Amino acid sequence: MGNNVIYELSKKFALRIVNLYVFLKEKKHEYVMSKQIYRCGTSIGANIAESTYAQSTADYISKFSIALKEASETLYWLDLLQESNHITKEQYESISNDAKIIIGTLVNIINKLKKNK
């Protein structure tokens, strides 16, 4: 199943988000945006994991669509963190590139599911 790839990508990304959250709290003393990015950045993988037991193709598409929304929100918070100088440009580029790969993969999966429906 090709969706194991997105599961692994999202899990590794969630671990990066957890580490970013700890960094922001402990080193930057940033508590609001760190909590927001923690919530949406880890939710991507949680929704993908939940899709494993989807009840129908529509439910499956819905779980992946929610994961896509969460990934988009994560990019928003990453933009704010970089533009407010809480993370460096290098940190931003590294983690946002991972988010963009996840977004592209999710879009491809959703489009294939809708096409085959």
Coordinates of N, CA and C in Angstrom, one line a residue:
M1 N 0.8 -1.2 0.0 CA 0.0 0.0 0.0 C 0.9 1.2 0.0
G2 N 0.7 2.1 -1.0 CA 1.5 3.3 -1.1 C 1.3 4.3 0.0
N3 N 0.2 4.2 0.8 CA 0.0 5.1 1.8 C 0.9 4.9 3.0
N4 N 1.6 3.8 3.1 CA 2.6 3.7 4.1 C 3.7 4.8 4.0
V5 N 4.0 5.2 2.8 CA 4.9 6.3 2.6 C 4.5 7.6 3.3
I6 N 3.2 8.0 3.1 CA 2.7 9.2 3.7 C 2.6 9.0 5.2
Y7 N 2.3 7.9 5.7 CA 2.3 7.6 7.1 C 3.7 7.9 7.7
E8 N 4.7 7.3 7.1 CA 6.1 7.5 7.6 C 6.5 8.9 7.5
L9 N 6.3 9.6 6.4 CA 6.6 11.0 6.2 C 6.0 11.8 7.3
S10 N 4.7 11.6 7.5 CA 4.0 12.4 8.5 C 4.4 12.1 9.9
K11 N 4.8 10.9 10.2 CA 5.3 10.6 11.6 C 6.7 11.2 11.8
K12 N 7.6 11.2 10.8 CA 8.9 11.8 11.0 C 8.7 13.3 11.1
F13 N 7.7 13.9 10.4 CA 7.4 15.3 10.4 C 6.9 15.7 11.8
A14 N 6.0 14.8 12.4 CA 5.5 15.1 13.7 C 6.6 15.1 14.7
L15 N 7.6 14.2 14.6 CA 8.7 14.2 15.5 C 9.5 15.5 15.4
R16 N 9.6 16.0 14.2 CA 10.3 17.3 14.0 C 9.5 18.4 14.7
I17 N 8.2 18.4 14.6 CA 7.3 19.4 15.2 C 7.4 19.3 16.7
V18 N 7.5 18.1 17.2 CA 7.6 18.0 18.7 C 8.9 18.6 19.1
N19 N 10.0 18.4 18.4 CA 11.3 19.0 18.8 C 11.3 20.5 18.6
L20 N 10.6 21.0 17.6 CA 10.5 22.4 17.4 C 9.7 23.0 18.5
Y21 N 8.6 22.4 19.0 CA 7.8 22.8 20.1 C 8.7 23.0 21.4
V22 N 9.5 22.0 21.6 CA 10.4 22.0 22.8 C 11.4 23.1 22.7
F23 N 12.0 23.3 21.5 CA 12.9 24.4 21.3 C 12.3 25.7 21.5
L24 N 11.1 25.9 20.9 CA 10.4 27.2 21.0 C 10.1 27.5 22.5
K25 N 9.6 26.6 23.2 CA 9.3 26.8 24.6 C 10.5 27.0 25.5
E26 N 11.5 26.2 25.3 CA 12.7 26.2 26.2 C 13.7 27.3 25.9
K27 N 13.9 27.5 24.6 CA 15.0 28.4 24.2 C 14.5 29.8 23.8
K28 N 13.3 29.8 23.2 CA 12.7 31.1 22.8 C 11.6 31.6 23.7
H29 N 11.2 30.8 24.6 CA 10.1 31.2 25.6 C 8.9 31.7 24.8
E30 N 8.6 31.0 23.8 CA 7.4 31.3 22.9 C 6.4 30.2 23.2
Y31 N 5.2 30.6 23.7 CA 4.2 29.7 24.2 C 2.9 29.6 23.3
V32 N 2.6 30.6 22.6 CA 1.3 30.6 21.8 C 1.5 30.0 20.5
M33 N 2.4 30.5 19.7 CA 2.6 29.9 18.3 C 3.1 28.5 18.4
S34 N 4.0 28.2 19.5 CA 4.5 26.9 19.6 C 3.4 25.8 19.9
K35 N 2.4 26.2 20.6 CA 1.3 25.3 20.9 C 0.4 25.1 19.7
Q36 N 0.3 26.2 18.9 CA -0.5 26.1 17.6 C 0.1 25.1 16.6
I37 N 1.4 25.3 16.4 CA 2.1 24.5 15.5 C 2.2 23.0 16.0
Y38 N 2.4 22.9 17.3 CA 2.4 21.5 17.8 C 1.1 20.8 17.5
R39 N 0.0 21.5 17.7 CA -1.4 20.9 17.5 C -1.6 20.5 16.1
C40 N -1.4 21.4 15.1 CA -1.7 21.1 13.7 C -0.6 20.2 13.1
G41 N 0.7 20.4 13.5 CA 1.8 19.7 12.9 C 1.8 18.2 13.3
T42 N 1.3 17.9 14.5 CA 1.1 16.5 14.8 C -0.2 15.9 14.4
S43 N -1.2 16.7 14.2 CA -2.5 16.3 13.7 C -2.5 15.7 12.3
I44 N -1.5 16.1 11.5 CA -1.4 15.6 10.1 C -1.3 14.1 10.2
G45 N -0.3 13.6 10.9 CA -0.1 12.1 11.0 C -1.2 11.4 11.7
A46 N -1.8 12.1 12.7 CA -2.9 11.4 13.5 C -4.0 11.2 12.5
N47 N -4.4 12.1 11.6 CA -5.5 11.9 10.7 C -5.1 10.8 9.7
I48 N -3.9 10.8 9.3 CA -3.4 9.7 8.3 C -3.5 8.4 9.0
A49 N -3.1 8.3 10.2 CA -3.2 7.0 11.0 C -4.6 6.6 11.1
E50 N -5.5 7.6 11.4 CA -6.9 7.3 11.6 C -7.5 6.8 10.3
S51 N -7.0 7.2 9.2 CA -7.6 6.8 7.9 C -7.4 5.3 7.6
T52 N -6.6 4.6 8.4 CA -6.3 3.2 8.2 C -7.7 2.4 8.4
Y53 N -8.5 2.9 9.3 CA -9.8 2.2 9.6 C -11.0 3.0 9.0
A54 N -10.8 3.7 7.9 CA -11.9 4.4 7.3 C -13.0 3.5 6.9
Q55 N -14.2 3.9 7.1 CA -15.4 3.1 6.8 C -15.8 3.0 5.3
S56 N -15.3 4.0 4.6 CA -15.6 4.0 3.1 C -14.5 4.9 2.4
T57 N -14.6 4.9 1.1 CA -13.7 5.7 0.3 C -13.9 7.2 0.6
A58 N -15.2 7.6 0.8 CA -15.4 9.0 1.2 C -14.8 9.3 2.5
D59 N -14.9 8.4 3.5 CA -14.3 8.6 4.8 C -12.8 8.7 4.7
Y60 N -12.2 7.8 3.9 CA -10.8 7.8 3.6 C -10.3 9.2 3.0
I61 N -11.1 9.7 2.0 CA -10.8 11.0 1.4 C -10.9 12.1 2.4
S62 N -11.9 12.0 3.3 CA -12.1 13.0 4.3 C -10.9 13.1 5.3
K63 N -10.4 11.9 5.7 CA -9.3 11.9 6.7 C -8.1 12.5 6.0
F64 N -7.8 12.2 4.8 CA -6.7 12.8 4.1 C -6.9 14.2 3.8
S65 N -8.1 14.7 3.6 CA -8.4 16.1 3.4 C -8.2 16.9 4.6
I66 N -8.5 16.3 5.8 CA -8.3 17.0 7.1 C -6.8 17.1 7.3
A67 N -6.0 16.0 7.0 CA -4.6 16.0 7.1 C -4.0 17.1 6.2
L68 N -4.5 17.3 5.0 CA -4.1 18.3 4.1 C -4.3 19.7 4.7
K69 N -5.5 19.9 5.3 CA -5.8 21.2 5.9 C -4.8 21.5 7.1
E70 N -4.5 20.5 7.9 CA -3.6 20.7 9.0 C -2.2 21.0 8.5
A71 N -1.8 20.4 7.4 CA -0.5 20.7 6.8 C -0.4 22.1 6.3
S72 N -1.5 22.6 5.7 CA -1.5 23.9 5.3 C -1.5 24.9 6.4
E73 N -2.2 24.6 7.5 CA -2.1 25.5 8.7 C -0.7 25.4 9.3
T74 N -0.1 24.3 9.3 CA 1.3 24.2 9.8 C 2.2 25.1 9.0
L75 N 2.1 25.2 7.7 CA 2.9 26.1 6.9 C 2.6 27.6 7.3
Y76 N 1.4 27.9 7.6 CA 1.1 29.3 8.1 C 1.8 29.6 9.4
W77 N 1.8 28.7 10.3 CA 2.5 29.0 11.6 C 4.0 29.0 11.4
L78 N 4.6 28.2 10.5 CA 6.0 28.2 10.2 C 6.4 29.6 9.6
D79 N 5.5 30.1 8.7 CA 5.7 31.4 8.1 C 5.8 32.5 9.2
L80 N 4.9 32.4 10.1 CA 4.8 33.4 11.2 C 6.1 33.3 12.1
L81 N 6.4 32.0 12.4 CA 7.6 31.8 13.3 C 8.9 32.4 12.6
Q82 N 9.0 32.2 11.3 CA 10.2 32.7 10.6 C 10.2 34.2 10.5
E83 N 9.0 34.7 10.1 CA 8.9 36.2 9.9 C 9.0 37.0 11.3
S84 N 8.7 36.3 12.4 CA 8.9 36.9 13.7 C 10.2 36.6 14.3
N85 N 11.1 36.0 13.5 CA 12.5 35.6 14.0 C 12.6 34.7 15.1
H86 N 11.6 33.8 15.3 CA 11.6 32.7 16.3 C 12.4 31.5 15.8
I87 N 12.4 31.4 14.4 CA 13.3 30.3 13.8 C 14.1 31.0 12.7
T88 N 15.2 30.4 12.4 CA 16.1 31.0 11.3 C 15.5 30.6 10.0
K89 N 16.0 31.3 9.0 CA 15.6 31.0 7.6 C 15.9 29.6 7.2
E90 N 17.1 29.1 7.7 CA 17.5 27.7 7.4 C 16.6 26.7 8.1
Q91 N 16.2 27.0 9.3 CA 15.3 26.1 10.0 C 14.0 26.1 9.3
Y92 N 13.5 27.2 8.9 CA 12.2 27.4 8.2 C 12.2 26.6 6.9
E93 N 13.3 26.8 6.1 CA 13.3 26.1 4.8 C 13.4 24.6 4.9
S94 N 14.1 24.1 5.9 CA 14.2 22.7 6.1 C 12.8 22.1 6.5
I95 N 12.2 22.6 7.5 CA 10.9 22.0 7.9 C 9.8 22.3 7.0
S96 N 9.8 23.5 6.4 CA 8.7 23.8 5.4 C 8.8 23.0 4.2
N97 N 10.0 22.6 3.8 CA 10.2 21.7 2.6 C 9.5 20.4 2.9
D98 N 9.7 19.9 4.1 CA 9.1 18.6 4.5 C 7.6 18.7 4.5
A99 N 7.1 19.9 5.0 CA 5.6 20.1 5.0 C 5.1 20.1 3.5
K100 N 5.8 20.8 2.6 CA 5.4 20.9 1.2 C 5.4 19.5 0.5
I101 N 6.4 18.7 0.9 CA 6.4 17.3 0.3 C 5.2 16.5 0.8
I102 N 4.8 16.7 2.1 CA 3.6 16.0 2.6 C 2.4 16.5 1.9
I103 N 2.3 17.8 1.7 CA 1.1 18.4 1.0 C 1.0 17.9 -0.4
G104 N 2.1 17.9 -1.1 CA 2.1 17.3 -2.5 C 1.7 15.9 -2.5
T105 N 2.2 15.1 -1.6 CA 1.8 13.7 -1.5 C 0.4 13.5 -1.2
L106 N -0.1 14.3 -0.3 CA -1.6 14.2 0.1 C -2.5 14.6 -1.1
V107 N -2.1 15.6 -1.8 CA -2.9 16.1 -2.9 C -2.9 14.9 -4.0
N108 N -1.8 14.3 -4.2 CA -1.7 13.2 -5.2 C -2.6 12.0 -4.8
I109 N -2.6 11.7 -3.5 CA -3.4 10.6 -3.0 C -4.9 10.9 -3.1
I110 N -5.2 12.1 -2.7 CA -6.6 12.5 -2.7 C -7.2 12.5 -4.1
N111 N -6.4 13.1 -5.0 CA -6.8 13.1 -6.5 C -7.0 11.7 -7.0
K112 N -6.0 10.8 -6.7 CA -6.2 9.4 -7.2 C -7.4 8.7 -6.6
L113 N -7.7 8.9 -5.3 CA -8.8 8.3 -4.7 C -10.1 8.9 -5.3
K114 N -10.2 10.2 -5.6 CA -11.4 10.7 -6.2 C -11.6 10.2 -7.7
K115 N -10.4 10.1 -8.4 CA -10.5 9.6 -9.7 C -11.0 8.2 -9.8
N116 N -10.5 7.3 -8.9 CA -10.9 5.9 -8.8 C -12.2 5.6 -8.2
K117 N -12.8 6.6 -7.6 CA -14.1 6.5 -6.9 C -15.3 6.1 -7.8

